[in-house]
Amino acid sequence: MEATWLDLGPITQIEAGMAATLPVIGGEEIAVFHTMRGEFYALVNKCPHRQGPLSQGIVHGDSVTCPLHNWRISLKSGKALGGDEGCVPTIPLKIDCGRIYLLRESVVGQKAA
Amino acid sequence: MNAPTTFDPARPACEKLVVIGNGMAGCRAVEEILERDRERFNVVIFGAEPRVNYNRIMLSPVLAGEKTFDEIVLNTAEWYAENDIELVSGDAVDHIDRERKTVVSRSGRVEPYDKLLIATGSDPFIIPVPGRDLPGVVTFRDLDDVDKMLAAADQGGNAVVIGGGLLGLEAAHGLSLRGMNVTVIHLMPTLMERQLDEAAGWLLKQELERRGQTILTGADTEEIVEKDGHVGAVRLKDGREVPADIVVMAVGIRPATMLAKTGGLECERGIMVDDHMVTSDPDVLAVGECVQHRGQCYGLVAPLWEMCRALADHLTEQPSGYRGSVTSTKLKVSGIDVFSAGDFSGGDEGEDIVMRDAARGVYKRLVLRDNRIVGAVLYGDTGDGNWYFDLLRKEEDVSDLREGLIFGQAFALGGGALADPNAAVAALSDDAEICGCNGVTKGKVVQCILGGAASLDAVRSGCKASASCGSCTGLVESLLMLTLGDEVQAGASTMCKCTSFGHDDVRRLILEKELKAIPQVMQELHWTTPDGCASCRPALNYYLLCAWPGKYEDDQKSRFVNERLHANIQKDGTYSVVPRMWGGLTTPQELRAIADVVEKFDARMVKVTGGQRLDIFGIRKEDLPAVWADLGAAGMVSGHAYGKSLRTVKTCVGLEWCRFGTQDSTGLGVKLEQMSWGSWMPHKFKMAVSGCPRNCAEATIKDFGVVCVDSGYELHIGGNGGIKVRATDLLCKVATEEEALETCAAFIQLYREDAHYLERTAPWLERKGIEWIKAQMFDDPDAVRRLAARFRHSQQFMQDDPWAKRAAGERRDLHSHLATVVPAGMEYA
Ligand code: SRM
Ligand SMILES: Cc1cc2nc3c(=O)[nH]c(=O)nc-3n(C[C@H](O)[C@H](O)[C@H](O)COP(=O)(O)OP(=O)(O)OC[C@H]3O[C@@H](n4cnc5c(N)ncnc54)[C@H](O)[C@@H]3O)c2cc1C
Ligand code: SF4
Ligand code: FES
């Protein structure tokens, strides 16, 4: 089956160094990150530690520091960095002509915990 | 024409190769084929441009006046003639008929082929804004575009370049050299963000601005405005208008796939090709920017050369195969050296090596993964770019070079002595200069160390080496090692792992060097990471805010979430809202407004806090602005229960009601809170005013506490009730309320200007000593007044209720969702 991509609109909606949220009815909320060097990533918006909303953390390099207890999570892999262990699912994302697209299957496929 | 033009019965009939696109890839492919087998094909090349093939990348120097068109021609008319190639120039191909195996040109010419090669390059992307078709809007792709720009430049005036990538900046540079007044409008916050990280992008922006260009980053074009039938200005989404006599669109390119698509060839972003550059039709090949190979489209020439080789190998039956390219970029703006290659985003799973030399304006960053270079960004000194790129492409293990790698090839490969930095330093003569800023020689540093300076900090204060820009820190550390061996003491702790400087040095240098932005601090003070970390970014943001009140623009992305959203994040991701209740006082209107909010937004709990006010729990981030619109309407402002800032001022009932009260403690509390709310501080700051020594407001465990007595006011400082309880020290006693307020303002400012970020007054006082604080405030009879004046000046800019603005719609992006996804089938659920 061909992949379907959800169009989330223009990249200008998210300032570099920030993230935006995408609630999914019946599923997990997703956080879309825009790093300081202009890259975009999407992750389930739940810290592997105690479900902190990663979208609200400080973004630096290609990681985000969780606002609740400062775990550092890689935006590329969703893995906890440093000494911590855990992983949050990542969502395939692409940018085309200045718009953000997420892989639909992955967006709706995240079961709410 | 029916018969092949060079039919020669003496040799076997050749196949006919028709090439669409007389550009860099098309011609190169033909050259590669000729090199392998001159007899194989009869070649006909169609070119839309009315000229021979030239070096497109040199259009920038042509625009800048550094080269002429003749100098950039790659294939002269003679070349086509000598190789029996028919060039049909100025006639674009309109249609491919794969069934008949012919192409049809715009002028109606029908050309049959055996093999067809599509090399149509890219089309400039035009952003779909009103006014894009106006005369005076040009792209930057071919010689005609350059001619249009030159004609405009002859008239002088204003040029606006939309797009701050490679092409846009080269166009801007050329137009600027040709005397136009140039503004670059770039959507992203960083120039060339696809090639540069924030640090390098910032340096580039500074340099271009120094050269007189106006660079607007984070600027989104709304419309190109007409004036007398021609472009007149560019209007941005934020309402600004930039006058323009010419607008250059350089926002990106798209593979030119139209022809292939209508010809029924498989296309995605580009024309799909395999490793031999064959499309979905075995007789049709494609090379250059128009193709998509293994999911990748390219916009640089290096990959084209590799593609052309694979294509020629395949056509002459010695298939080799193309495997994709790693690319590197250089900006062709004279006097600015920028180089970037590979993937340099990965700070975390990779390892960053950063070197900055502020004096020379150099920034170098290498990204390593598994001991291999995977990315490089160089600014200011790109001499080693090719060497790094070579190591990157060959995926060479650089473990052995690791120490000296960032210093470049000469250093790293310089053999034994040089590869070990300590040995290299040992080899320096005594009068070799170590610290350029302060002119300190190696001899002096060693003397200083032998004289008892056993840590980096001690050396810095002893002989000033490494105390200014810090670029010689490594050298000083080596000298410490060489002189003292294991006896080197770890210095005062640094701010974080991103820098070798401690908080005090950073604060001092921000003032001394007049550093006004986070990327500037990072560059000038040689940060070892590209954009800092979650601990230094908020600290720098605070230091800059404190140093340059009213001038520094707060950096929201360097703020902890609570300070960004002006509410306290809770464990379930909702927020709590604590409106201010001045001095613990409230009114029926305020209580009613709070009650209404609790009901309207379904808040799950209201609680009286330990700080004498009400806390509303369970508000969702998207509701925050509305909550505050309601509270604001009742005259309430944010309580900053979240911030490194003034929290609460607790009071007791005091003179007005209490039988022991000596002064108006409630009134003073309200005045203190009104004076100091909104101020950002190193850590949270709490105050209290008790009406008598019974101290019901617990003033002696506050950062600043007032205990009223008959004869006036005792002012206490440095108390803490939290993790480690500390009772206050008495600072002084004053007679009037005015003096109490003035002394409070002065004390807060001293704390703001001196303490380390995240250091509360209690540990700060213990570090500095009460005597030091008293000396700062009272030795000079004018000190309190001056400190207080600085505080009040800064408060002018701080005391704006963040919530009034949020409620009015500012930064809506922080509070709203991108969208909500409703999975199919759930729409009716
Ligand atoms: C709401 C409140 C508890 C309550 O229900 O009463 C409270 C709640 C929190 N306190 Fe507190 N503190 C509250 C009064 C206090 C007090 C009492 C006071 O201010 O008189 C203290 C001791 C006094 C002091 O600070 O010296 C207090 C000492 C702390 C500390 C330890 C500080 C220290 O220096 O040791 C922390 C941790 C920190 O700040 O790093 C803390 C941190 C917190 C945080 C911010 C924890 C966090 O980071 O999420 C809690 C936020 C809850 C929220 O979302 O609203 N809270 N906290 C009080 C809010 C007062 C207000 O109106 O602003
Ligand atoms: C100003 C500028 C500066 C650049 N600087 C650099 C640089 O520093 N480094 C770098 O690596 N790259 C640079 N590039 C990119 C580089 O020029 C391109 O990657 C390269 O030219 C692509 O080659 P190509 O053959 O695929 O496309 P082109 O060179 O564009 O050739 C395609 C040709 O096909 C013609 N054509 C299109 N459709 C038809 C049709 N239907 N019929 C007939 N002809 C058609 C076009 O007119 C064009 O002449 C720069 C580009 C520009 C514009
Ligand atoms: S005492 Fe601890 S649990 Fe209670 S509010 Fe303060 S920080 Fe939270
Ligand atoms: S929930 Fe993220 S660090 Fe605890």
Coordinates of C-alpha atoms and ligand atoms in Angstrom, one line a residue, chain B residues 20-27 46-49 53-60 91-94 106 119-123 140-142 166-167 170 253 256 259 287-290 298-304 328 330 332, ligand 2:
Chain B
I20 CA 17.2 17.1 -23.9
G21 CA 19.0 19.9 -22.0
N22 CA 22.2 21.6 -23.1
G23 CA 23.4 22.1 -19.6
M24 CA 26.1 20.9 -17.3
A25 CA 24.9 17.3 -16.9
G26 CA 23.7 16.8 -20.5
C27 CA 27.0 17.9 -22.1
F46 CA 18.3 20.3 -27.7
G47 CA 18.8 23.3 -25.4
A48 CA 16.1 25.7 -24.4
E49 CA 18.8 28.4 -23.9
N53 CA 26.9 25.1 -22.6
Y54 CA 28.5 27.1 -19.9
N55 CA 29.4 26.7 -16.2
R56 CA 26.2 27.6 -14.5
I57 CA 27.8 27.9 -11.0
M58 CA 30.0 30.7 -12.3
L59 CA 26.9 32.9 -13.0
S60 CA 27.5 34.3 -9.5
D91 CA 14.4 25.4 -29.1
A92 CA 12.9 23.6 -26.1
V93 CA 11.6 20.1 -26.4
D94 CA 7.9 20.1 -25.8
R106 CA 8.6 23.8 -29.7
A119 CA 19.0 16.4 -18.6
T120 CA 16.6 19.2 -18.0
G121 CA 18.0 20.4 -14.7
S122 CA 15.8 22.2 -12.3
D123 CA 13.2 25.0 -12.3
F140 CA 18.5 33.1 -10.6
R141 CA 19.1 30.2 -12.9
D142 CA 20.5 31.2 -16.3
L166 CA 23.4 29.7 -1.2
L167 CA 21.8 31.1 -4.4
E170 CA 25.3 34.9 -4.0
I253 CA 14.6 24.6 -6.9
A256 CA 12.3 19.8 -14.0
L259 CA 8.5 16.6 -19.9
V287 CA 21.0 12.6 -15.4
G288 CA 21.5 15.8 -13.4
E289 CA 19.3 17.8 -11.1
C290 CA 16.2 16.5 -12.7
Y298 CA 20.7 16.8 -5.8
G299 CA 21.3 20.5 -6.3
L300 CA 25.1 20.6 -6.7
V301 CA 27.4 19.6 -9.5
A302 CA 29.6 17.1 -7.8
P303 CA 27.0 14.3 -7.9
L304 CA 26.3 15.0 -11.6
S328 CA 29.8 19.5 0.4
K330 CA 31.0 26.4 -0.4
K332 CA 31.1 31.8 -3.5
Ligands
LIG2 C1 23.8 30.9 -9.7 C2 24.1 29.5 -9.4 C3 25.2 29.1 -8.7 C4 25.5 27.8 -8.4 N1 26.6 27.5 -7.6 C5 26.9 26.2 -7.4 C6 28.1 25.9 -6.7 O1 28.8 26.8 -6.2 N2 28.4 24.6 -6.5 C7 27.6 23.6 -7.1 O2 28.0 22.5 -6.9 N3 26.5 23.9 -7.7 C8 26.1 25.2 -7.9 N4 25.0 25.5 -8.6 C9 24.1 24.3 -9.1 C10 24.6 23.8 -10.4 O3 24.7 24.8 -11.4 C11 23.7 22.7 -10.9 O4 23.7 21.7 -10.0 C12 24.0 22.2 -12.3 O5 24.0 23.2 -13.2 C13 22.9 21.2 -12.7 O6 23.2 20.7 -14.0 P1 22.0 20.1 -14.9 O7 22.6 19.8 -16.2 O8 21.2 19.1 -14.1 O9 21.0 21.3 -15.0 P2 21.4 22.7 -15.9 O10 22.8 23.0 -15.8 O11 20.4 23.7 -15.4 O12 21.0 22.3 -17.3 C14 19.7 22.0 -17.7 C15 19.5 22.7 -19.1 O13 18.4 22.1 -19.7 C16 17.6 23.1 -20.3 N5 16.3 22.6 -20.5 C17 15.3 22.4 -19.6 N6 14.2 22.0 -20.1 C18 14.4 21.8 -21.4 C19 13.6 21.4 -22.5 N7 12.3 21.0 -22.4 N8 14.2 21.4 -23.7 C20 15.4 21.8 -23.9 N9 16.2 22.2 -22.9 C21 15.7 22.2 -21.7 C22 17.8 24.3 -19.5 O14 17.5 25.5 -20.2 C23 19.2 24.1 -19.0 O15 20.1 24.8 -19.9 C24 24.7 26.8 -8.9 C25 23.5 27.1 -9.7 C26 23.3 28.4 -9.9 C27 22.1 28.8 -10.8

